[in-house]
Tab-separated table of C-alpha atoms and ligand atoms in Angstrom:
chain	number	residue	atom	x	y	z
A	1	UNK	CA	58.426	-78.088	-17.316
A	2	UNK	CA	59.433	-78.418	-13.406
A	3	UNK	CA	57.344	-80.230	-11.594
A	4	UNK	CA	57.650	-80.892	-7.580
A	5	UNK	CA	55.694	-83.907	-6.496
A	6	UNK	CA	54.899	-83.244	-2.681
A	7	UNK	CA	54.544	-86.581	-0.363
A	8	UNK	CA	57.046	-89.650	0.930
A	9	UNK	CA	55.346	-93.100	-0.577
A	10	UNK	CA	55.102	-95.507	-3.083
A	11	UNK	CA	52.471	-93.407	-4.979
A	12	UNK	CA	54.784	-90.303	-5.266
A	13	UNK	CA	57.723	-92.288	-6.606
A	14	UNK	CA	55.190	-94.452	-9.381
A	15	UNK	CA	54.359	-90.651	-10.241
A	16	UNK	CA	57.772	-89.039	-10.481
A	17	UNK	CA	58.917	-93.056	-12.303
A	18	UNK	CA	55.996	-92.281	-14.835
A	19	UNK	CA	56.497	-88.845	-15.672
A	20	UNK	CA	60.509	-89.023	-15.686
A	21	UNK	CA	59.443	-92.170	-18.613
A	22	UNK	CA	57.578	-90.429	-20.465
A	23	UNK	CA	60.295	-87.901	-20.640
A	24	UNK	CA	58.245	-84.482	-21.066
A	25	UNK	CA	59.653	-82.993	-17.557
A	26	UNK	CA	62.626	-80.501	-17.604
A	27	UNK	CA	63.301	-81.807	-14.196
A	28	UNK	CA	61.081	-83.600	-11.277
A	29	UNK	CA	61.039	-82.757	-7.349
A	30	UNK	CA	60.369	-85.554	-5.061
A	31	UNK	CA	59.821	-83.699	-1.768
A	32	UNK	CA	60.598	-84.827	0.748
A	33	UNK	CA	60.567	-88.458	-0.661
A	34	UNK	CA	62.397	-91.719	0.179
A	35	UNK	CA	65.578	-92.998	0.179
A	36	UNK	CA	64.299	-94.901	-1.882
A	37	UNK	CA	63.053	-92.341	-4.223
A	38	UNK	CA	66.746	-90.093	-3.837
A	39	UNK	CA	68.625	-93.182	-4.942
A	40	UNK	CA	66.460	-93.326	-8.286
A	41	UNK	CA	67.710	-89.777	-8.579
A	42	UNK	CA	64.827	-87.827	-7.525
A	43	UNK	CA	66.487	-84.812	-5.588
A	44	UNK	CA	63.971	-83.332	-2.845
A	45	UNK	CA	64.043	-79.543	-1.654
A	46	UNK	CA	66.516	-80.142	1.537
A	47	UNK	CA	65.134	-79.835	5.050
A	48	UNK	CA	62.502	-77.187	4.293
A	49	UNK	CA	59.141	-78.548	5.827
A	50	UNK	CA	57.112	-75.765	5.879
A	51	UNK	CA	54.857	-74.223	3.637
A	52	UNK	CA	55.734	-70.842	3.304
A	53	UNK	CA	59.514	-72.225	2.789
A	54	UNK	CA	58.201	-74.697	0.465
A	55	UNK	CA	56.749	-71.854	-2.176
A	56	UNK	CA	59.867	-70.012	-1.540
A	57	UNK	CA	61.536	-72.523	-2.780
A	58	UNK	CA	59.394	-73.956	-5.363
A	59	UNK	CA	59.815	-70.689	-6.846
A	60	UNK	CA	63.481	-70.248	-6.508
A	61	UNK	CA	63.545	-73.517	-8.768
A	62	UNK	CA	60.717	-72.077	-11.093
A	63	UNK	CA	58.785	-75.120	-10.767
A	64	UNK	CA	55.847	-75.054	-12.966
A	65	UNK	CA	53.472	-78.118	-11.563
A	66	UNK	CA	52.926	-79.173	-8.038
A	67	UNK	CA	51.174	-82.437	-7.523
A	68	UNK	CA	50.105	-82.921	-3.856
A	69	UNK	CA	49.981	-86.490	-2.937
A	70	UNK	CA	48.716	-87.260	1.044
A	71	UNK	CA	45.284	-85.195	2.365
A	72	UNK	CA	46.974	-84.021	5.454
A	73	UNK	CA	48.524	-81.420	2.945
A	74	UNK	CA	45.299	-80.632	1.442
A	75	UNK	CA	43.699	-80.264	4.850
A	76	UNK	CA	46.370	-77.378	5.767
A	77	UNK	CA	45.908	-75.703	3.045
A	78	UNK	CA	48.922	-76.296	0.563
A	79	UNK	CA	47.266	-76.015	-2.630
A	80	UNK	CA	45.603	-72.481	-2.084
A	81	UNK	CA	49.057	-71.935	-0.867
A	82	UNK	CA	50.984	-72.292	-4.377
A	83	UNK	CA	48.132	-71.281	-6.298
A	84	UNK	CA	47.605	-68.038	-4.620
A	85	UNK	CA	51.866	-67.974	-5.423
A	86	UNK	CA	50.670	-68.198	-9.397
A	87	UNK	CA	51.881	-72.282	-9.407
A	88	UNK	CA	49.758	-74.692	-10.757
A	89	UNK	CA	48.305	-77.296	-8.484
A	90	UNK	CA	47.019	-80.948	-9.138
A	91	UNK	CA	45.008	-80.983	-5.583
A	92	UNK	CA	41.661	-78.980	-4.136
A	93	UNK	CA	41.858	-76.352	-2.415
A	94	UNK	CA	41.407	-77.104	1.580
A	95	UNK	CA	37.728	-76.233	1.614
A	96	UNK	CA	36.971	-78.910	-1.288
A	97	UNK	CA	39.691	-81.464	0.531
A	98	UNK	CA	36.904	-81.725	3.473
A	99	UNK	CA	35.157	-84.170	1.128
A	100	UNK	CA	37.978	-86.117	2.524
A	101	UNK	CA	38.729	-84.967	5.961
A	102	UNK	CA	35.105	-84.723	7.486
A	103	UNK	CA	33.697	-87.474	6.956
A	104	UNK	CA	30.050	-85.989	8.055
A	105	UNK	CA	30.842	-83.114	4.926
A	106	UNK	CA	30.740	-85.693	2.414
A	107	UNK	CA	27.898	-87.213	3.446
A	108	UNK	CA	25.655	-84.299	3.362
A	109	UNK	CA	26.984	-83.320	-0.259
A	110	UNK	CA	26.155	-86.747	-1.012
A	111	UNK	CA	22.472	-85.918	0.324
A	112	UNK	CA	22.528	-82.465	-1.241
A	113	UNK	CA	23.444	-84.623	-4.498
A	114	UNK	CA	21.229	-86.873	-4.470
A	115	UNK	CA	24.159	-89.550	-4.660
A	116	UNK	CA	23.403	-93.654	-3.312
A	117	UNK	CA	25.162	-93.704	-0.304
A	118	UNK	CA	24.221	-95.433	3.123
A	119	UNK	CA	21.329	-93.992	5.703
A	120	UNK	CA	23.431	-92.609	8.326
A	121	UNK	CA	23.403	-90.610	11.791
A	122	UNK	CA	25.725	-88.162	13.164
A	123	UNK	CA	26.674	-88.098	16.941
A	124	UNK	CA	28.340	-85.575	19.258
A	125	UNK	CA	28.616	-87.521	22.072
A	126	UNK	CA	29.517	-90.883	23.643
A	127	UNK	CA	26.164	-90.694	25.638
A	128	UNK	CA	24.058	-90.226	22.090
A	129	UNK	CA	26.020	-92.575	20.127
A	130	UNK	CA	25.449	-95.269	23.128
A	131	UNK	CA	21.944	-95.051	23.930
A	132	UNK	CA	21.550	-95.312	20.000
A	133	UNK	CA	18.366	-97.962	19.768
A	134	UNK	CA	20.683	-99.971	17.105
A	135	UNK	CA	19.027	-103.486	16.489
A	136	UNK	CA	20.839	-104.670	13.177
A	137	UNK	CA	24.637	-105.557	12.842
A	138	UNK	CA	27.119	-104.690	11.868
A	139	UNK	CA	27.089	-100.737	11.939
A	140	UNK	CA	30.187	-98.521	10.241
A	141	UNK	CA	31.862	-96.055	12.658
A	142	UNK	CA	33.899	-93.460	10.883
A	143	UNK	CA	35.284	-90.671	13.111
A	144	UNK	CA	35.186	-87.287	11.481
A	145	UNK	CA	38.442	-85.802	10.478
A	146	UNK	CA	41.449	-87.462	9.357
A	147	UNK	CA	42.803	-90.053	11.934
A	148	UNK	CA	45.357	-91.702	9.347
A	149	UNK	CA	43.622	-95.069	8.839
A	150	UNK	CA	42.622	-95.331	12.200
A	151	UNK	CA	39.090	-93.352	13.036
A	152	UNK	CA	36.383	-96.487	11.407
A	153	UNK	CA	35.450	-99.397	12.953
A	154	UNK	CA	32.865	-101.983	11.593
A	155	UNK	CA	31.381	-102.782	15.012
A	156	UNK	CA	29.273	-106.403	15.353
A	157	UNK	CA	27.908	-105.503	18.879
A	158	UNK	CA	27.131	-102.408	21.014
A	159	UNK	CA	29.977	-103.739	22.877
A	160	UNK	CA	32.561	-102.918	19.924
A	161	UNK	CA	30.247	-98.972	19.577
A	162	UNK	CA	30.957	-98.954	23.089
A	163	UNK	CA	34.518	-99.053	23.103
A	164	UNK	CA	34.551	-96.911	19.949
A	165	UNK	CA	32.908	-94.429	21.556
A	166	UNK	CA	35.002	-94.528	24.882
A	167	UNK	CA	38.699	-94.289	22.571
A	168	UNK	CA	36.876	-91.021	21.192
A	169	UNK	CA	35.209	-89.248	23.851
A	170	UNK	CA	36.811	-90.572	27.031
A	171	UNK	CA	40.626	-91.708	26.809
A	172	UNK	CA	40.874	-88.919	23.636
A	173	UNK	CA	42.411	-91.001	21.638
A	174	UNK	CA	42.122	-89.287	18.716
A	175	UNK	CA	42.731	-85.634	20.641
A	176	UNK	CA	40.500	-83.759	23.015
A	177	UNK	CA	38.093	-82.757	20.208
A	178	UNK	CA	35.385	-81.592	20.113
A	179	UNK	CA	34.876	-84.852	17.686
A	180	UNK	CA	31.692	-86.305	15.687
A	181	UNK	CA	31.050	-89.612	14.451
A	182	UNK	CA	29.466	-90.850	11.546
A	183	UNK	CA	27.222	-94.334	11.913
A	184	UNK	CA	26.271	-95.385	8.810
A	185	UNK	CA	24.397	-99.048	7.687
A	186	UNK	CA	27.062	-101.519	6.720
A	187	UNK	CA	26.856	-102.456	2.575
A	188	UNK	CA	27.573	-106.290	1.675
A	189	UNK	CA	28.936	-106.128	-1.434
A	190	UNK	CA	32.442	-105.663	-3.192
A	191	UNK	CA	34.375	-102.498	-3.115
A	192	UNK	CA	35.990	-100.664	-6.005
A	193	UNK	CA	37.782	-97.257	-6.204
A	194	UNK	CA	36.977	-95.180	-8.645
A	195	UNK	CA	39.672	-92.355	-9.396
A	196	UNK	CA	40.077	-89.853	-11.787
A	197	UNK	CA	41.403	-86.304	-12.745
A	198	UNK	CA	38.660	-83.316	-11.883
A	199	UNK	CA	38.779	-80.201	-12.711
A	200	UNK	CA	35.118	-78.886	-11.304
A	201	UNK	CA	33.655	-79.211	-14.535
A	202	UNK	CA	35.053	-82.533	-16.036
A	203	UNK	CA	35.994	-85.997	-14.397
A	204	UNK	CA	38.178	-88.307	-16.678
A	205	UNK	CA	38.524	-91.318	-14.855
A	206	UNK	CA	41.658	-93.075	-14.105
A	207	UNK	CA	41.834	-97.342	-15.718
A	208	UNK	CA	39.738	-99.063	-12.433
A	209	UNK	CA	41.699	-101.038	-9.523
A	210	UNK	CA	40.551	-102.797	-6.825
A	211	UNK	CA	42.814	-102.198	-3.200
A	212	UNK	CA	43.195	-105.056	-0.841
A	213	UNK	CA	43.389	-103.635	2.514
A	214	UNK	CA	43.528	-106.144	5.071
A	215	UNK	CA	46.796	-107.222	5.853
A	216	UNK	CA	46.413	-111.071	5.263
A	217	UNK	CA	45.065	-113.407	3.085
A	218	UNK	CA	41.616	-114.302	2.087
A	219	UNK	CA	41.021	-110.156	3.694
A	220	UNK	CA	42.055	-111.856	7.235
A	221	UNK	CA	43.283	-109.158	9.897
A	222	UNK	CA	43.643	-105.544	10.338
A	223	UNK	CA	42.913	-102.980	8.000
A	224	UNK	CA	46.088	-101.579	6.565
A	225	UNK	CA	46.531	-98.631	3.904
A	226	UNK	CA	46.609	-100.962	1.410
A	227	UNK	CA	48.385	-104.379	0.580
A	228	UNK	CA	48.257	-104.164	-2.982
A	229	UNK	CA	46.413	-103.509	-6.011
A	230	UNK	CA	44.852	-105.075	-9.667
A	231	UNK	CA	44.286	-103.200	-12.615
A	232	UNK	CA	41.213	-103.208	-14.277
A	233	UNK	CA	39.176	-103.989	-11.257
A	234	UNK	CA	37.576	-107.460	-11.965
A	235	UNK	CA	34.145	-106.097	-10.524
A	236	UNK	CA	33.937	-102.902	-13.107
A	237	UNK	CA	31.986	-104.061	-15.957
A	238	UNK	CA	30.644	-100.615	-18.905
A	239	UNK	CA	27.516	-101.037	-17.290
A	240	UNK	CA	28.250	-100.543	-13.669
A	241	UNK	CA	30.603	-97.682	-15.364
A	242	UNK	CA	27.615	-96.120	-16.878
A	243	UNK	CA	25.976	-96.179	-13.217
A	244	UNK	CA	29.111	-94.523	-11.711
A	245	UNK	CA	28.935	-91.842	-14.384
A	246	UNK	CA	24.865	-91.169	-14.301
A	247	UNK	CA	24.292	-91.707	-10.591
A	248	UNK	CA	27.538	-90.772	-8.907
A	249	UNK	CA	29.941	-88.312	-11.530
A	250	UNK	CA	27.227	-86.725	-12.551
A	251	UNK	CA	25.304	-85.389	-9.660
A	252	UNK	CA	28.651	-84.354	-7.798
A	253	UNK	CA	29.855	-82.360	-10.333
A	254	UNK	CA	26.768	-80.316	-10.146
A	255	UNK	CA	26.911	-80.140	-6.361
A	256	UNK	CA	30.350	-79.245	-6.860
A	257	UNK	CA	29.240	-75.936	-8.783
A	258	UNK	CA	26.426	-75.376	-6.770
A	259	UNK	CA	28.694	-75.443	-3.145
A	260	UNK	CA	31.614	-73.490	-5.046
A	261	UNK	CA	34.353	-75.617	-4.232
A	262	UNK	CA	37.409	-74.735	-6.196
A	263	UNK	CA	38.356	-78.767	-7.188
A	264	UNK	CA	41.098	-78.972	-9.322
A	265	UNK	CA	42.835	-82.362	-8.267
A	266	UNK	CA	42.098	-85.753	-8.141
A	267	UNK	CA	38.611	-87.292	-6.659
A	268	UNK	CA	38.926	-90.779	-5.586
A	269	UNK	CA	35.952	-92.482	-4.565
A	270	UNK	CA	35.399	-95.523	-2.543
A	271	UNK	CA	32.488	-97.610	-3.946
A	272	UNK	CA	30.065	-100.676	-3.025
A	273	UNK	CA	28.539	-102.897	-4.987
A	274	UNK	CA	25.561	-104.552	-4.048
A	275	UNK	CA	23.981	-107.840	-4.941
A	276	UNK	CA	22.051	-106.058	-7.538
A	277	UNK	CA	24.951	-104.301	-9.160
A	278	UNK	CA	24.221	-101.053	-8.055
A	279	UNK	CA	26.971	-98.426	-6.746
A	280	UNK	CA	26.812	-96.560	-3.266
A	281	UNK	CA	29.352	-94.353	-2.503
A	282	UNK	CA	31.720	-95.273	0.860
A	283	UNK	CA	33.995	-92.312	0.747
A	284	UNK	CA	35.443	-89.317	-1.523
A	285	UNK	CA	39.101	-88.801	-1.391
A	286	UNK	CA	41.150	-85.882	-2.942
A	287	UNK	CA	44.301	-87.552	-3.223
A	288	UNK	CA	45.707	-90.390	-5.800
A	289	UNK	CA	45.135	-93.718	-4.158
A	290	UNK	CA	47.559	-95.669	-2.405
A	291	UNK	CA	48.539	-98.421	-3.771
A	292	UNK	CA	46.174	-98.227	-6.528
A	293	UNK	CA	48.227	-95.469	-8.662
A	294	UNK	CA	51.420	-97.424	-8.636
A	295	UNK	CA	49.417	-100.258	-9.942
A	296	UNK	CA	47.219	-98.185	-12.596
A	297	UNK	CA	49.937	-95.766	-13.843
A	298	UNK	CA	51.998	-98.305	-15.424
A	299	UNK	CA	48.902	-98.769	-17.951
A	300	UNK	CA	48.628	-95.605	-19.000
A	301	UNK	CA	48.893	-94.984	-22.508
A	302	UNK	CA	49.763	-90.853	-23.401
A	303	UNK	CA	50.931	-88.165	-21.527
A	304	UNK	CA	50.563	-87.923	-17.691
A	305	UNK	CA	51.543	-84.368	-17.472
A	306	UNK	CA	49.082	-83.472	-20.210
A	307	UNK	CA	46.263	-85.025	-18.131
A	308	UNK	CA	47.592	-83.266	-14.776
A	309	UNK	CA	48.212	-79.712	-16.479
A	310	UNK	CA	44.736	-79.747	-17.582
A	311	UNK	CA	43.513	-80.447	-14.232
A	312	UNK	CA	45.796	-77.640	-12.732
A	313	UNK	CA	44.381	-75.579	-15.350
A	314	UNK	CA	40.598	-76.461	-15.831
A	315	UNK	CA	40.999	-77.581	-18.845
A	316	UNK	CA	40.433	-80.897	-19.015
A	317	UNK	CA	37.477	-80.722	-21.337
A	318	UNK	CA	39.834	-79.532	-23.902
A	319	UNK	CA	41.540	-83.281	-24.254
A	320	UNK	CA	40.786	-86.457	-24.490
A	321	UNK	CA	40.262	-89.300	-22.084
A	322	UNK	CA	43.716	-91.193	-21.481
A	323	UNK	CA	44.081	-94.347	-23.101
A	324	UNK	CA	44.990	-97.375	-21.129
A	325	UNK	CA	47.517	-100.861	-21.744
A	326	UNK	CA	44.488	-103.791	-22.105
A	327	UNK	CA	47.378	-105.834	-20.244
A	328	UNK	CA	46.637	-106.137	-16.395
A	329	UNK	CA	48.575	-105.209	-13.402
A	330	UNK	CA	48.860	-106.396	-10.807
A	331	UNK	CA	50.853	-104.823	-7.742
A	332	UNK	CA	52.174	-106.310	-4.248
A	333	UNK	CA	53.024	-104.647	-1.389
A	334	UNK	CA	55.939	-105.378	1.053
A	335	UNK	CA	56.121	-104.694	4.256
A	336	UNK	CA	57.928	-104.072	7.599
A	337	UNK	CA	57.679	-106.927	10.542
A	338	UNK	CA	54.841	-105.668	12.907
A	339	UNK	CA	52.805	-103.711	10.003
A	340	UNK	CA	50.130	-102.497	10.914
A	341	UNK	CA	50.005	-102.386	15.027
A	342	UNK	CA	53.430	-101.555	15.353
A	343	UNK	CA	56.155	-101.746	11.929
A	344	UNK	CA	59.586	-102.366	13.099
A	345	UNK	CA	62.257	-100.220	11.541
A	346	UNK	CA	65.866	-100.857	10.363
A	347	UNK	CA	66.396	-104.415	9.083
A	348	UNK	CA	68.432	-104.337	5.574
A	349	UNK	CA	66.812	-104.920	2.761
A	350	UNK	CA	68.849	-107.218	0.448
A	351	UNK	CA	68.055	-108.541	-3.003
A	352	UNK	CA	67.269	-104.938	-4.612
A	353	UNK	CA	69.928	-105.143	-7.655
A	354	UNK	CA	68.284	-108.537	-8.646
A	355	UNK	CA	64.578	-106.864	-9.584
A	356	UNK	CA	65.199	-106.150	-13.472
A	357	UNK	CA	63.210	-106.563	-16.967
A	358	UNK	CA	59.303	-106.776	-17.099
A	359	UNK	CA	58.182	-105.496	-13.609
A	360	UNK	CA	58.114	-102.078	-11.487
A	361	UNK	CA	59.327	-101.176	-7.900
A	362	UNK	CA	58.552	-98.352	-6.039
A	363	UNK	CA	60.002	-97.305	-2.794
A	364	UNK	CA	57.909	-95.956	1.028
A	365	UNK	CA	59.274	-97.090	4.245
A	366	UNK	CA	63.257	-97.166	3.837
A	367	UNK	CA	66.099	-95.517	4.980
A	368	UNK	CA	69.522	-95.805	3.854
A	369	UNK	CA	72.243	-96.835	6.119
A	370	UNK	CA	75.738	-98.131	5.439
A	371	UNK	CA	75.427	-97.557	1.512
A	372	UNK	CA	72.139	-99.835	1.133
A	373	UNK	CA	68.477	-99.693	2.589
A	374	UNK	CA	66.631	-99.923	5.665
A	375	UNK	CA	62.781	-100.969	6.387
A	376	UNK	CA	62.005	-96.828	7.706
A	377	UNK	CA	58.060	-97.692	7.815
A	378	UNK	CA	55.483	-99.822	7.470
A	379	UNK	CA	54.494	-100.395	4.099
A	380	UNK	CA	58.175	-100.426	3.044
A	381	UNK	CA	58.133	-100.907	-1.160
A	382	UNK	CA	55.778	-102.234	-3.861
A	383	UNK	CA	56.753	-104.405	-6.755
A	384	UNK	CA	54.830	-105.204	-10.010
A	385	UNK	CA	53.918	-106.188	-13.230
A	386	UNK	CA	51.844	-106.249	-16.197
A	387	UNK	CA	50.842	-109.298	-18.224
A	388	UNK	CA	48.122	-110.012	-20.788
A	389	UNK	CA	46.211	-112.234	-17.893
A	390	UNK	CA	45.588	-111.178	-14.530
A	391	UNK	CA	48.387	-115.033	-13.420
A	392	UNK	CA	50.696	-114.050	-15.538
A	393	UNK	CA	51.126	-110.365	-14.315
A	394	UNK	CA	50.513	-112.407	-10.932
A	395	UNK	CA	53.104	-114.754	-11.199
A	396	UNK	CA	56.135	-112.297	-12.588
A	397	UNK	CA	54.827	-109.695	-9.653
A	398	UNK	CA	55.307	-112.581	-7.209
A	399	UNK	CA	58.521	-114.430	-8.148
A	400	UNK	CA	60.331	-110.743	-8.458
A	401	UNK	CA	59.202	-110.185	-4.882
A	402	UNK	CA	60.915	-113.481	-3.827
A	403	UNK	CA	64.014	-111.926	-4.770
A	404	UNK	CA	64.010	-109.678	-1.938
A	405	UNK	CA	64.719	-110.099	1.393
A	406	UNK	CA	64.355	-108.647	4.973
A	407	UNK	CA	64.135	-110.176	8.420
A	408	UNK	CA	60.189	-110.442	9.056
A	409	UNK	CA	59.079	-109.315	5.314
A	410	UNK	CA	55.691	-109.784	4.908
A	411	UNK	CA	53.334	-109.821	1.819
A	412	UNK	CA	49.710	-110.867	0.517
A	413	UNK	CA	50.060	-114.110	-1.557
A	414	UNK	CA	46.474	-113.389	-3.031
A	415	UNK	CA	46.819	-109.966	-4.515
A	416	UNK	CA	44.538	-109.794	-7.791
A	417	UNK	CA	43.458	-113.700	-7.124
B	501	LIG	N1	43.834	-97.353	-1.217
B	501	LIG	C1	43.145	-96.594	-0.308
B	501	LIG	C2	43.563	-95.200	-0.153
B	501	LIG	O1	44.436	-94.703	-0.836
B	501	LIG	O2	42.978	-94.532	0.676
């Protein structure tokens, strides 16, 4: 089987590391990749970049199996693209992939299914969404549409809504619009992601993970795409998973039928929570995570292109749920001086041929340059490792990582703690 895996990060090289492993892949397409990813021998489809050249191609090459990593593809429309060509897609189809890209879709097919999620208005203007009697802090901003990383706040005073509201509506920040913006209640609780192959009529869920997306310690800072991962979550317990499944899995897939939305890809969903152990939904993605695939894949017991040719094909009922390493993993992520305001590019990264035996490294931000490689991005590479406890996987994670060097490298020392 051919198989093209369509994005540039970490997670598309932990996919293309995991399938080429497991060895069931004729050959596999990293497109357009990394450096990174080219110098582990992953070849990419040239400088073709758009979609109709990208079928072309992809059927030049008779790939068989396209897996479509970030949501700006799915919001353009690349899976009905190749599946209307005949290819099999891991990804929904760009109506579906709004579960992702507007935020205020989700959250009415979240009311239409009955799933916990938090009250919530919707606002079409900065007058409406200032004059908002709000009286109890903090309140969650999330601009509709994809704004990569960049369109929610958590705002602690109607100064903070106020400025949100301005960056939309009156220095167009985000473009000229027309834009909404969800306000939703802010959940205390803890946050777990929840991912899994779904084919419309089946969800097999991926081993848990928790992200850590603030940028330093103790979740100090900025919100970033993710500074690393650990594998099982340490907040998923079989009880909270029977919640997810009733309350949550359930109930979408139905609404899923009901709204016929062709979803054959890969539903991620944020979760809270609460003091009482119950689960309300923060988010649906359509995408793998990032970073928590690089961190769960490693674990996974059994074919990976079984599991993603039965979601291509709607067919996942006909196998069973993938099996997963008890060890844990754990999984750090490196980045660029100036992540996330404003990553610097082009110091050398040195230490590279010194990362060997027990742990895994997977390549986003570089470049090569003068035979080695270059910081090309924020989040620049990801190393980790799997251990029997959660220190152990920790501690081999860690001292691999301070093997490698760049001027102004900068990691989470708590990842999994
Ligand atoms: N880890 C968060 C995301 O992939 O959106």
């Amino acid at each position: 089987m051919n198989v093209l895996i369509l994005g540039s990060g970490a997670r598309e090289h932990s996919l293309g590391w995991k399938l080429k492993n497991q060895g069931e892949c004729r050959s596999i397409w990293i497109h357009p990749g990394n450096a990174g990813t080219r110098q582990q021998g992953f070849q990419d489809f040239g400088d073709v970049n758009c979609l109709r050249g990208l079928v072309s191609k992809a059927k030049d090459y008779s790939i068989d199996l396209v897996i479509i990593g970030p949501e700006n593809l799915l919001a353009q429309g690349y899976a009905n693209a190749f599946r209307k060509s005949g290819i099999r897609v891991v990804g929904p189809d760009e109506e579906a992939a709004r579960l992702e890209t507007s935020k205020v879709f989700a959250k009415n097919f979240m009311l239409k299914a009955g799933i916990p999620t938090a009250p919530s208005q919707v606002f079409s203007s900065y007058q409406d969404l200032i004059s908002f009697p709000r009286n109890h802090w903090p309140w969650v901003l999330k601009l509709d549409g994809l704004a990569a990383g960049k369109g929610v706040i958590i705002a602690k005073s109607s100064d903070e809504v106020r400025a949100f509201g301005e960056s939309v509506w009156l220095k167009n920040l985000f473009g000229s619009g027309p834009h909404q913006v969800l306000a939703e209640d802010f959940i205390p609780g803890l946050e777990v992601s929840y991912i899994g192959f779904c084919d419309g009529d089946r969800f097999l869920p991926l081993a848990s993970a928790t992200d850590h997306k603030r940028v330093f310690d103790g979740n100090q800072g900025p919100n970033t795409g993710g500074m690393g991962a650990i594998s099982p979550s340490p907040h998923m317990t079989p009880e909270l998973e029977s919640k997810i499944e009733k309350r949550v899995i359930s109930p979408f897939l139905k609404t899923l039928k009901e709204s016929q939305l062709n979803f054959r890809g890969i539903l991620f969903i944020g979760i809270m929570i609460d003091e009482n152990g119950d689960p309300s939904v923060l988010e649906f993605n359509t995408r793998f995570g990032d970073p928590e695939t690089e961190c769960v894949l490693p674990r996974l017991e059994g074919s990976l292109l079984n599991l993603l040719i039965a979601t291509a094909e709607g067919k996942l009922k006909e196998i069973s749920p993938p099996q997963w390493n008890p060890k844990t993993s754990v999984y750090v992520v490196a980045c660029a001086p100036g992540y996330p305001e404003s990553p610097q590019k082009g110091a050398q990264i040195t230490g590279l041929e010194s990362i060997t035996g027990d742990v895994f490294l997977f390549f986003a931000g570089v470049a090569s340059k003068n035979g080695g490689l270059v910081c090309d991005g924020g989040r620049v590479l990801g190393v980790g490792s799997l251990d029997f406890s959660p220190a152990g996987a920790r501690q081999k994670a860690y001292q691999a990582l301070s093997r490698l060097h760049w001027t102004g490298i900068h990691f989470r020392n708590d990842i999994g703690l």
